[in-house]
XYZ file of C-alpha atoms in Angstrom:
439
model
C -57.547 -13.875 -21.392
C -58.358 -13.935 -17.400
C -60.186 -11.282 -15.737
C -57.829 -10.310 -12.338
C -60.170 -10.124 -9.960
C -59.988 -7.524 -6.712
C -58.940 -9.010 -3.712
C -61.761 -9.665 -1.287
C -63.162 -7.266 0.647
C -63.853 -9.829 3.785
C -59.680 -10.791 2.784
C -58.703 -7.511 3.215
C -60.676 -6.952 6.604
C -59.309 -10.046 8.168
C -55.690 -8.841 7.108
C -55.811 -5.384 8.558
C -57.637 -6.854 12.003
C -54.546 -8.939 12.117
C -51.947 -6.066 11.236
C -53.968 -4.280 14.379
C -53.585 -6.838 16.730
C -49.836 -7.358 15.985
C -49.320 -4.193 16.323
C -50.875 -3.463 19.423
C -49.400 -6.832 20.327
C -46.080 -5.435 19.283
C -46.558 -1.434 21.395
C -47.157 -4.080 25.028
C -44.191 -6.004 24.233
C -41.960 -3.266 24.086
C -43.373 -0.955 26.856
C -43.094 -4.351 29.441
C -38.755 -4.113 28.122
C -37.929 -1.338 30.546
C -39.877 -1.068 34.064
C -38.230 -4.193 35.626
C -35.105 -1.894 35.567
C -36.493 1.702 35.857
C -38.722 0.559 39.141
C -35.588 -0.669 40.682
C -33.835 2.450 40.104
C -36.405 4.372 41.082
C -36.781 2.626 44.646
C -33.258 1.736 45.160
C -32.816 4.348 48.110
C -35.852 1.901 49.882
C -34.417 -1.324 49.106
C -31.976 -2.089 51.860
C -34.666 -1.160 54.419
C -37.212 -2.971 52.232
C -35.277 -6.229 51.503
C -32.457 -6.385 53.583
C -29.602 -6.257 50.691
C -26.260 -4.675 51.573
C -25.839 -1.387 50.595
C -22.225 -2.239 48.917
C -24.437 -5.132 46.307
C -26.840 -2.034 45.081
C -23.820 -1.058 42.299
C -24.250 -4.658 41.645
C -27.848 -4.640 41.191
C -27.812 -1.100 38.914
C -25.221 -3.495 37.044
C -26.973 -6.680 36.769
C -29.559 -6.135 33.859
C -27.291 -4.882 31.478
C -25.302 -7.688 32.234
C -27.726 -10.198 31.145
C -28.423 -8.119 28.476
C -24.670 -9.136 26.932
C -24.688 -12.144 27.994
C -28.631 -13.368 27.025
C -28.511 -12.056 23.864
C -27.975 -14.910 21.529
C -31.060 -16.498 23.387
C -33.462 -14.987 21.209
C -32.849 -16.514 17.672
C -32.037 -19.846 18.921
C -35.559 -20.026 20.884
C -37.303 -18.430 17.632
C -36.068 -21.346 15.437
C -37.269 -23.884 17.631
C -40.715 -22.427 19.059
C -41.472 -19.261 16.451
C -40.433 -15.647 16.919
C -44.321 -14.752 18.037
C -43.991 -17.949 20.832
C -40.683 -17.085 21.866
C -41.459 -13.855 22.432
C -44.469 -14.670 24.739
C -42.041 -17.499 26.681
C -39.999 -14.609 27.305
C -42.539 -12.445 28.825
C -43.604 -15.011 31.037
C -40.366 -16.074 32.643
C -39.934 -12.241 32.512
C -43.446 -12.098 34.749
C -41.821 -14.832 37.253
C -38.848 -13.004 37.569
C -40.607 -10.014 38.482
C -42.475 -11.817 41.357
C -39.806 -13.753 42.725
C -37.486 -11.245 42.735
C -39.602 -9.708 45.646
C -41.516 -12.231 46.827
C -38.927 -15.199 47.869
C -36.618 -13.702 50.150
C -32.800 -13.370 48.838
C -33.721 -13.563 45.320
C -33.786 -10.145 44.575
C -30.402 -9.818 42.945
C -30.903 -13.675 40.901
C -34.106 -12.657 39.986
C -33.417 -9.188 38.671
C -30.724 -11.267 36.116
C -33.541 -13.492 35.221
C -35.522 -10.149 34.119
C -32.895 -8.417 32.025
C -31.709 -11.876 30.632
C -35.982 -12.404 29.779
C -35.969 -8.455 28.806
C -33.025 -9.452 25.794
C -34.520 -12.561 24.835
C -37.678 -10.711 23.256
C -35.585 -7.467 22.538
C -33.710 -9.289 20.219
C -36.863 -11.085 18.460
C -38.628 -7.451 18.046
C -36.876 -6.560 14.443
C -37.421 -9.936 13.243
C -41.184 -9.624 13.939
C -41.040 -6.683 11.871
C -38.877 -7.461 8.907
C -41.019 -10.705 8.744
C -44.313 -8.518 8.766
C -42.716 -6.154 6.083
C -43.870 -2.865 8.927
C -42.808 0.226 7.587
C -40.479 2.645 9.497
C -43.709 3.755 11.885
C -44.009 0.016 13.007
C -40.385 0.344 14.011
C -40.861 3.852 15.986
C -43.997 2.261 17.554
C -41.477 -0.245 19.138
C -39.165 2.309 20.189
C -41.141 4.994 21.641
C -42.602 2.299 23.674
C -39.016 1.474 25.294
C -39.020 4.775 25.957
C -43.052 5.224 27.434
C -42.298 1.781 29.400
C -38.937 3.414 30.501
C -41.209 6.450 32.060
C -43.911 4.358 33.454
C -41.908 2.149 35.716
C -39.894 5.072 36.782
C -42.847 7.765 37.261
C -45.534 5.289 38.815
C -43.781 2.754 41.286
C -43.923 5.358 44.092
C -47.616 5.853 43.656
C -48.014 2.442 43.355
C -46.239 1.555 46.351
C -48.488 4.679 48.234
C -51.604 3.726 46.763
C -51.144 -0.339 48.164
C -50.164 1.301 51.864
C -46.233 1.307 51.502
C -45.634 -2.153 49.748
C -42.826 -1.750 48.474
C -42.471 -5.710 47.166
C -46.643 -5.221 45.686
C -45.512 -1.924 43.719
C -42.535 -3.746 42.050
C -44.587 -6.723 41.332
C -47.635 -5.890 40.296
C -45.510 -5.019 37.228
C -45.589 -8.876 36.303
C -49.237 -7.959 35.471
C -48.209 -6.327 31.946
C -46.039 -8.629 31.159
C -48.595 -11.357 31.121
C -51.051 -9.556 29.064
C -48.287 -9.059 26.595
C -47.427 -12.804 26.732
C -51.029 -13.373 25.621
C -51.108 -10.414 22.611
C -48.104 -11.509 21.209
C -49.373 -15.396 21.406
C -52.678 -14.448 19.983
C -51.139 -12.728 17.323
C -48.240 -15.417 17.231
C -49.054 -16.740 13.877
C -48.478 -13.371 11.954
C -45.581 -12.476 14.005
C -42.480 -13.699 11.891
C -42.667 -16.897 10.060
C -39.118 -18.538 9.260
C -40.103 -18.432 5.856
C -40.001 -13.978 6.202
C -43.763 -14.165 4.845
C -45.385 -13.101 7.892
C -48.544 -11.371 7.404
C -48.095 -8.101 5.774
C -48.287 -4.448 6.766
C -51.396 -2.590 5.754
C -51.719 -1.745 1.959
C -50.879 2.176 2.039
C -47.920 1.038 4.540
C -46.399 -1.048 1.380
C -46.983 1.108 -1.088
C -44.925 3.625 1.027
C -41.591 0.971 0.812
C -38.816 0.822 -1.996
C -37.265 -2.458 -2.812
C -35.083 -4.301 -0.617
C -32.215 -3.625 -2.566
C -32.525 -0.084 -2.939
C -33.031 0.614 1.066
C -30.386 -1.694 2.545
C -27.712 -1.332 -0.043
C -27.558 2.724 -0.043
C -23.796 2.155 -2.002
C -23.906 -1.463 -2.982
C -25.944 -4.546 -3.890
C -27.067 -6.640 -1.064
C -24.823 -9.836 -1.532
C -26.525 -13.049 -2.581
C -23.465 -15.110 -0.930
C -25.801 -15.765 2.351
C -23.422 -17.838 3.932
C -21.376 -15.293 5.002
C -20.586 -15.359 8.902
C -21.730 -12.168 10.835
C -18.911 -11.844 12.570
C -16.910 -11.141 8.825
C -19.554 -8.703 7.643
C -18.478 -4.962 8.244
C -21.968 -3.780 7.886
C -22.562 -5.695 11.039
C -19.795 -4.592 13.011
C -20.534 -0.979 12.215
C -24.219 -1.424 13.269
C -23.649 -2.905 16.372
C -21.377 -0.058 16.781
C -23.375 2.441 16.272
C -25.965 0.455 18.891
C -23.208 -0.144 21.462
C -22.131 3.766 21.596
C -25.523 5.028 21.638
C -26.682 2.711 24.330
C -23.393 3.516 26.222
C -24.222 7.616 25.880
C -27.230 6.351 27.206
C -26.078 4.277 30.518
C -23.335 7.146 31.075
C -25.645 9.654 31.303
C -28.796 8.352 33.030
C -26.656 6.791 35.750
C -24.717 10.336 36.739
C -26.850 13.376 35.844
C -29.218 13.828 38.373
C -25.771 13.579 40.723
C -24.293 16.130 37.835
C -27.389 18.525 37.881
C -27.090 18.626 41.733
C -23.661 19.678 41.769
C -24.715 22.207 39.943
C -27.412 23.332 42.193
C -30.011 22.068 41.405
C -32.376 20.496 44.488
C -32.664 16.450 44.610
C -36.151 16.725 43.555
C -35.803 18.832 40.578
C -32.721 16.446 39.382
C -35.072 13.802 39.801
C -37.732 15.278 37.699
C -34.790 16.561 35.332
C -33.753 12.974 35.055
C -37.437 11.647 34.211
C -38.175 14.457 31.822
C -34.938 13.455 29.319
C -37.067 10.305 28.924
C -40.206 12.116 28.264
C -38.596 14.632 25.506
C -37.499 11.673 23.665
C -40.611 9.991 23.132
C -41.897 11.829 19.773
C -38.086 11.253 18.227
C -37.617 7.865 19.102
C -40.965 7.238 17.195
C -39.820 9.719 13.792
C -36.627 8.412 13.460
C -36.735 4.830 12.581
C -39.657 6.903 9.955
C -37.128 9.452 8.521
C -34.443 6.609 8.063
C -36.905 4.996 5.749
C -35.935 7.897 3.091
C -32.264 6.729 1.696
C -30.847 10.467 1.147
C -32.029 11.230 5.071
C -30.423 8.342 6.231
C -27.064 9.033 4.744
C -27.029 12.363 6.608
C -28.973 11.432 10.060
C -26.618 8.250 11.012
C -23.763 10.264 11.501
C -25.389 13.646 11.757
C -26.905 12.470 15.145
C -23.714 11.542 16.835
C -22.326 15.249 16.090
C -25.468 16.186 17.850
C -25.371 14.339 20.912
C -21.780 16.097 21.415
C -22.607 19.244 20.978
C -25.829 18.588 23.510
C -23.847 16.850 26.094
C -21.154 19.897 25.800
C -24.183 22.112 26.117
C -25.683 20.269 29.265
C -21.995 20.593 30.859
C -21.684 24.569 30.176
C -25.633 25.726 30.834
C -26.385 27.488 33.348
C -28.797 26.087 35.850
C -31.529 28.586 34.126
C -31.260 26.575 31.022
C -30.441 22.959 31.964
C -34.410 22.034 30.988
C -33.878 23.251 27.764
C -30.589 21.427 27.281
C -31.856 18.408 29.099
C -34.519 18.003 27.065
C -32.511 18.631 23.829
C -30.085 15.911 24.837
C -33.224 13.647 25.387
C -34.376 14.559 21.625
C -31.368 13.327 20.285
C -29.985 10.269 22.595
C -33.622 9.080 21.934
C -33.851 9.561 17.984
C -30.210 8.199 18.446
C -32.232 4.575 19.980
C -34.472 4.714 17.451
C -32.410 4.981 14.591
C -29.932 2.226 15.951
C -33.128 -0.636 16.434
C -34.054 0.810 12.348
C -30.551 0.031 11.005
C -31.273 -3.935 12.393
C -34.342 -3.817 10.056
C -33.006 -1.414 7.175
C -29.528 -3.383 6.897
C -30.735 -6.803 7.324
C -31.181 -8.967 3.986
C -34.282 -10.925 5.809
C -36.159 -12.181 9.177
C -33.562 -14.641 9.943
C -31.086 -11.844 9.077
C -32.513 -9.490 11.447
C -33.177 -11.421 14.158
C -29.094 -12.866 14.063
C -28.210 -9.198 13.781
C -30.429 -7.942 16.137
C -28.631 -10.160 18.384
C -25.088 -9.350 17.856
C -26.026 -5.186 17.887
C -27.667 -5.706 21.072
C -25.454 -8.589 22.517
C -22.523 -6.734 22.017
C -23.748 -3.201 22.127
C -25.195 -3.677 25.635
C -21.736 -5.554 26.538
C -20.178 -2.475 25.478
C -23.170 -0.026 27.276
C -21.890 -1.434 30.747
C -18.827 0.038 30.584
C -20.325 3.908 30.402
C -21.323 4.280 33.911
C -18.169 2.498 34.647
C -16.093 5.202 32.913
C -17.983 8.117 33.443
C -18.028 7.741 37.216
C -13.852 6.977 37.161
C -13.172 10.132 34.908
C -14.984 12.126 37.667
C -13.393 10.512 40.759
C -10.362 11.169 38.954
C -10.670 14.569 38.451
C -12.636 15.559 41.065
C -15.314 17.299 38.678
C -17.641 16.574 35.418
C -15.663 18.178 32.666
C -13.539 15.446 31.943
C -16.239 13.047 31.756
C -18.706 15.284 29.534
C -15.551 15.628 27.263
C -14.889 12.032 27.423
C -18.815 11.106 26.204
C -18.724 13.720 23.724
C -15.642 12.390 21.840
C -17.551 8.978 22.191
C -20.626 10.682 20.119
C -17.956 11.705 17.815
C -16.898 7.693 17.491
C -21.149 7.326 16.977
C -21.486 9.179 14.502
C -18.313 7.852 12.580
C -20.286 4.115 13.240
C -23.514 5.946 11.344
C -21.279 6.907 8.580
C -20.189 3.183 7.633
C -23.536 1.682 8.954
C -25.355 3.075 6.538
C -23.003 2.525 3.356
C -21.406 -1.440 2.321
C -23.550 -4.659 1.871
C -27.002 -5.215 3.963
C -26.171 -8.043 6.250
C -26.868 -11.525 5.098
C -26.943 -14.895 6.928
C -29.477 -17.236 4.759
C -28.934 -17.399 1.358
C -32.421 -17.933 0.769
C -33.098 -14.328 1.768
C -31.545 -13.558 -1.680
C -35.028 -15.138 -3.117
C -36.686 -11.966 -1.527
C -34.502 -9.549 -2.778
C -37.104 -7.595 -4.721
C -39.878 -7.574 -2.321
C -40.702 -4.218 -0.255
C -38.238 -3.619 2.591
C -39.253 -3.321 6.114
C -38.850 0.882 5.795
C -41.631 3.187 5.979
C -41.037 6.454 3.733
């Protein structure tokens, strides 16, 4: 009989230098996905003086990006099956790069060119879990993606004022030198292109002791049933799907609802404009460390059954404790509603990977969750804002967004149980390779 012989040491090298670069590769991508919309917010008391745009279009602009985010979505999967997921991804970043210099550089193109950057910003979004079902990443490849929304969220917001000191009150250099980024993340993600989600799902794979932590496919998506082998199935009649993009709509509306009104909230409570500011940024900041654990705990099947719904009931009872704190304790309760809207993120960008039968499975979910989910996202400023014009205070809308966390975690509940989603029966082939779930 054959002798098996140990795989190559020089093999082994080459495959963990290219699990590195992906990776890193993967961390820039993600962090460039959220300062083309937090440096506008953050400057958007300058920009009529700065750029000339009417004061009644700046609802527009806050509006815009999320906008394209609906409406690009589908974008991503169709340019991954004609250029690869690792080359789309880069053509995104660089339109996303041009965006970010027109936008301020060719007068009146400020509100186009801000579409073109959250339409660019969905277009990789959407590509993200495919890379890392393809790559088989365990859950920490996952939080690495989504604590660096979060970091990239923080950056734009917390720098483009010193940015815009430091080059002598440029206001147009501090938002563009963000294009900068965006092309070194172009040029990761291309270098690493070839690793980074082949059509076939046999990307390169994650590092040895990240395998060896994953279960089956079938035993991590199914978590109550078999994943089905009947890959023809459209999306649209899956309920796994519809509860996952769901659970992604509601959490990204929570998170719309509340960013947009609770530095004006925090004020009315007396707080001072700066320390509602700093309130505002530091929500972003507590979240961080979850948004990177939870896509890791929702590896573990028996954590994942209680955490999908489990955070929803937690987000309510935060957002009802934000609304009754006094101003003594609103960091505390800031910061816990940051915790949990964050893991919340996280969780909903692992149930893509967890729940999807393959690549090509995850990438045409990870387009419908975020498609629709961001559709859905734009309408939580909207109501929030109405329910307090309407009543002339906040309790009606902190009631209204914690019934809404009730809906979320409800969407957890059935996300989590049914069929993994399914859209190419030759993902069925795969069925007992390691999942894309880190223990």
């Amino acid at each position: 009989m054959g002798q098996a012989h140990p795989p190559r040491r020089g093999t082994s090298a080459s495959a963990a230098r290219k699990t590195a670069w992906l990776l890193v590769a993967l961390a820039l991508v993600s962090i460039n996905l959220r300062p083309a919309i937090t440096t506008i917010a953050g400057t958007m008391g300058q920009l009529q003086a700065g750029f000339g745009l009417d004061a009644h279009l700046l609802p527009l602009l806050g509006a815009l990006p999320v906008l394209a985010f609906g409406v690009s979505a589908p974008c991503g999967p169709w340019l991954a099956r004609r250029l690869g997921t690792g080359r789309a991804v880069a053509a995104a970043l660089l339109v996303l790069a041009a965006a970010l210099l027109v936008r301020v550089l060719v007068p009146g193109l400020l509100l186009p060119g801000t579409f073109l950057a959250g339409a660019s910003i969905m277009t990789a979004s959407v590509l993200v879990p495919q890379i890392v079902k393809a790559n088989r990443g365990t859950g920490w490849w996952t939080g690495l993606c989504t604590m660096g929304f979060g970091l990239g969220a923080a950056l734009g917001a917390g720098l483009v004022q010193p940015l815009q000191q430091a080059l002598g009150g440029n206001l147009a250099g501090a938002l563009a030198v963000w294009a900068v980024p965006a092309l070194l993340g172009a040029a990761l993600i291309q270098r690493a292109g070839h690793t980074a989600g082949r059509p076939d799902g046999t990307g390169g794979a994650a590092s040895g002791a990240g395998l060896q932590e994953t279960t089956t496919l079938q035993e991590t998506t199914t978590a109550g049933g078999a994943t089905s082998e009947r890959g023809t199935i459209p999306l649209r009649k899956q309920p796994t799907a519809w509860a996952v993009t769901a659970f992604f709509g509601l959490q990204a509306m929570l998170y719309f609802a509340v960013t947009s009104w609770l530095a004006v909230f925090l004020v009315s409570k007396g707080q001072t404009a700066a320390d509602a500011a700093g309130l505002l940024a530091w929500i972003s900041v507590a979240g961080l460390p979850a948004s990177l654990l939870a896509p890791v705990l929702a590896g573990r099947r028996a954590v994942l059954k209680v955490m999908a719904p489990g955070l929803g009931l937690l987000v309510a009872a935060a957002l009802i404790g934000v609304l009754t704190a006094p101003v003594a304790l609103q960091f505390l309760m800031v910061g816990l509603l940051g915790i949990v809207q964050s893991a919340g993120f996280g969780l909903g960008m692992a149930l893509v990977v967890i729940r999807s039968a393959g690549p090509e499975s995850a990438g045409s979910l990870s387009a419908m969750s975020q498609g629709l989910g961001f559709a859905l996202a734009s309408l939580g400023p909207l109501g929030a804002g109405f329910l307090h014009e309407w009543s002339g205070g906040w309790d009606a809308s902190f009631w209204a967004l914690a019934a809404e966390a009730v809906l979320l975690a409800v969407a957890g509940f059935l996300a989590v149980r049914g069929r993994a989603v399914s859209v190419a029966a030759a993902e069925a082939e795969h069925l007992g390779e390691p999942a894309a779930v880190g223990r």
